[in-house]
XYZ file of C-alpha atoms in Angstrom:
166
model
C 12.135 -180.159 76.570
C 13.847 -179.626 73.254
C 13.609 -176.317 71.443
C 11.545 -175.935 68.291
C 14.606 -175.732 66.042
C 16.069 -178.942 67.485
C 12.866 -180.903 66.923
C 12.504 -179.514 63.397
C 16.053 -180.585 62.530
C 15.563 -184.050 64.055
C 12.286 -184.537 62.155
C 13.641 -183.297 58.816
C 16.750 -185.498 59.169
C 14.568 -188.516 59.989
C 12.230 -187.866 57.051
C 15.095 -187.373 54.602
C 16.889 -190.510 55.763
C 13.713 -192.569 55.249
C 12.277 -190.940 52.123
C 13.599 -193.720 49.888
C 11.449 -196.165 51.906
C 8.380 -194.218 50.758
C 9.446 -194.009 47.131
C 10.177 -197.761 46.972
C 6.848 -198.960 48.391
C 5.027 -201.609 46.368
C 1.660 -201.215 48.062
C -0.340 -199.102 50.455
C 0.066 -199.764 54.155
C -2.412 -199.221 56.975
C 0.246 -197.302 58.933
C 3.620 -195.985 57.768
C 5.189 -195.571 61.212
C 7.684 -198.406 60.858
C 9.132 -197.303 57.513
C 9.524 -193.693 58.687
C 11.568 -194.509 61.785
C 11.112 -191.995 64.595
C 9.060 -189.569 62.478
C 5.746 -190.378 64.187
C 6.779 -189.277 67.659
C 8.904 -186.414 66.296
C 5.786 -185.080 64.548
C 4.008 -185.347 67.899
C 6.853 -183.547 69.659
C 6.886 -180.803 67.041
C 3.134 -180.261 67.294
C 3.349 -180.212 71.102
C 5.939 -177.400 71.007
C 3.994 -175.477 68.345
C 0.737 -175.611 70.332
C 2.167 -174.659 73.760
C 1.956 -170.866 73.157
C -1.636 -171.119 71.851
C -4.142 -169.971 74.495
C -6.793 -172.252 73.008
C -4.656 -175.349 73.657
C -4.921 -176.419 77.313
C -1.443 -176.255 78.866
C -2.095 -179.592 80.640
C -2.457 -181.392 77.305
C 0.506 -183.232 75.830
C 1.073 -185.014 72.533
C 2.180 -188.638 72.823
C 2.640 -190.030 69.319
C 0.962 -190.324 65.942
C -0.250 -192.955 63.518
C 0.857 -192.155 59.967
C -1.930 -193.204 57.585
C -1.043 -191.528 54.264
C 2.215 -190.354 52.785
C 2.900 -188.645 49.504
C 6.283 -187.623 48.150
C 6.372 -185.334 45.132
C 9.621 -183.618 44.216
C 10.835 -181.768 47.295
C 7.363 -181.797 48.900
C 6.347 -184.441 51.418
C 2.866 -184.703 52.908
C 1.771 -186.907 55.803
C -1.753 -187.466 57.104
C -2.611 -189.340 60.222
C -3.969 -189.544 63.716
C -2.371 -187.669 66.601
C -2.601 -189.293 70.040
C -2.693 -186.923 73.006
C -3.386 -186.903 76.726
C -3.897 -184.667 79.734
C -1.505 -184.495 82.693
C -2.368 -186.848 85.584
C -4.966 -188.741 83.505
C -4.193 -192.105 81.913
C -6.820 -191.875 79.152
C -5.705 -190.645 75.732
C -7.595 -189.117 72.804
C -7.160 -188.914 69.051
C -7.517 -186.158 66.459
C -6.575 -185.992 62.772
C -3.576 -184.097 61.435
C -1.988 -183.179 58.129
C 1.664 -182.165 57.766
C 3.269 -180.861 54.586
C 6.901 -179.845 54.269
C 9.043 -178.463 51.459
C 12.467 -179.999 51.950
C 15.774 -178.589 50.768
C 17.642 -180.929 48.457
C 20.672 -182.739 49.862
C 20.457 -180.897 53.193
C 18.745 -181.720 56.480
C 16.698 -178.530 56.228
C 13.354 -177.194 55.008
C 11.936 -174.132 53.290
C 8.534 -174.188 54.984
C 5.899 -176.465 56.445
C 2.217 -176.482 57.320
C 0.736 -178.394 60.241
C -3.057 -178.837 60.403
C -4.635 -180.365 63.505
C -8.107 -181.115 64.965
C -11.382 -181.121 63.055
C -13.822 -178.443 64.264
C -16.745 -180.439 62.839
C -15.889 -183.802 64.388
C -14.968 -184.103 68.050
C -11.941 -186.001 69.345
C -12.512 -189.551 70.509
C -10.694 -191.605 73.097
C -7.918 -193.862 71.883
C -9.919 -196.785 73.265
C -12.931 -195.872 71.077
C -10.641 -195.253 68.106
C -9.041 -198.685 68.525
C -12.527 -200.222 68.140
C -13.428 -197.998 65.156
C -10.291 -197.321 63.109
C -12.442 -195.781 60.348
C -13.631 -192.864 62.521
C -10.983 -190.543 61.094
C -11.159 -191.756 57.486
C -9.927 -189.102 55.067
C -12.423 -186.370 54.390
C -12.529 -182.627 53.933
C -11.807 -181.041 57.283
C -12.520 -177.763 58.975
C -9.132 -177.508 60.692
C -9.000 -175.921 64.130
C -5.244 -175.336 64.197
C -3.478 -174.129 61.059
C 0.223 -173.580 61.649
C 2.438 -172.242 58.866
C 6.155 -172.091 59.501
C 8.834 -170.690 57.218
C 12.495 -171.372 57.820
C 14.070 -168.110 58.984
C 17.764 -167.422 59.133
C 19.381 -169.499 61.906
C 19.992 -166.493 64.170
C 16.410 -165.219 64.235
C 13.902 -166.356 66.819
C 11.037 -168.525 65.656
C 7.437 -168.308 66.644
C 4.748 -170.280 64.856
C 2.252 -168.452 62.702
C -1.085 -169.694 64.007
C -3.890 -168.843 61.612
């Protein structure tokens, strides 16, 4: 498994190399996965690493991928909303939950100042991927009561990182 810093760098590099695809869009898309390259599964990998130390997150759960449903780029700030797809070890069924990711990028560098990762709605239970595939509107944008609120600032490279779970 990759370390947190490695996944962050891979994700930020991927987002920065594809940001022009977002800015040059003519219309809204249902999913933005294709235009953002590997960002969808890198977001999943990042969230997986961030949740591992949380006692409330079952250690047998794993994040598979994500569907990117909304993207907004404003100055050095990029926000992504979507659906995270996750599973449990030794079970083939998968489930879905909403997420929101916002990052403040550093200009002309594959780096960031800070990011926020929001995941799971306390007021609306996860649903299986199978049920979600039959009702793609289940997670339509709405105000959420987020279960996991992770704020991460970019420390100096030599310091150890641990996510700030609110």
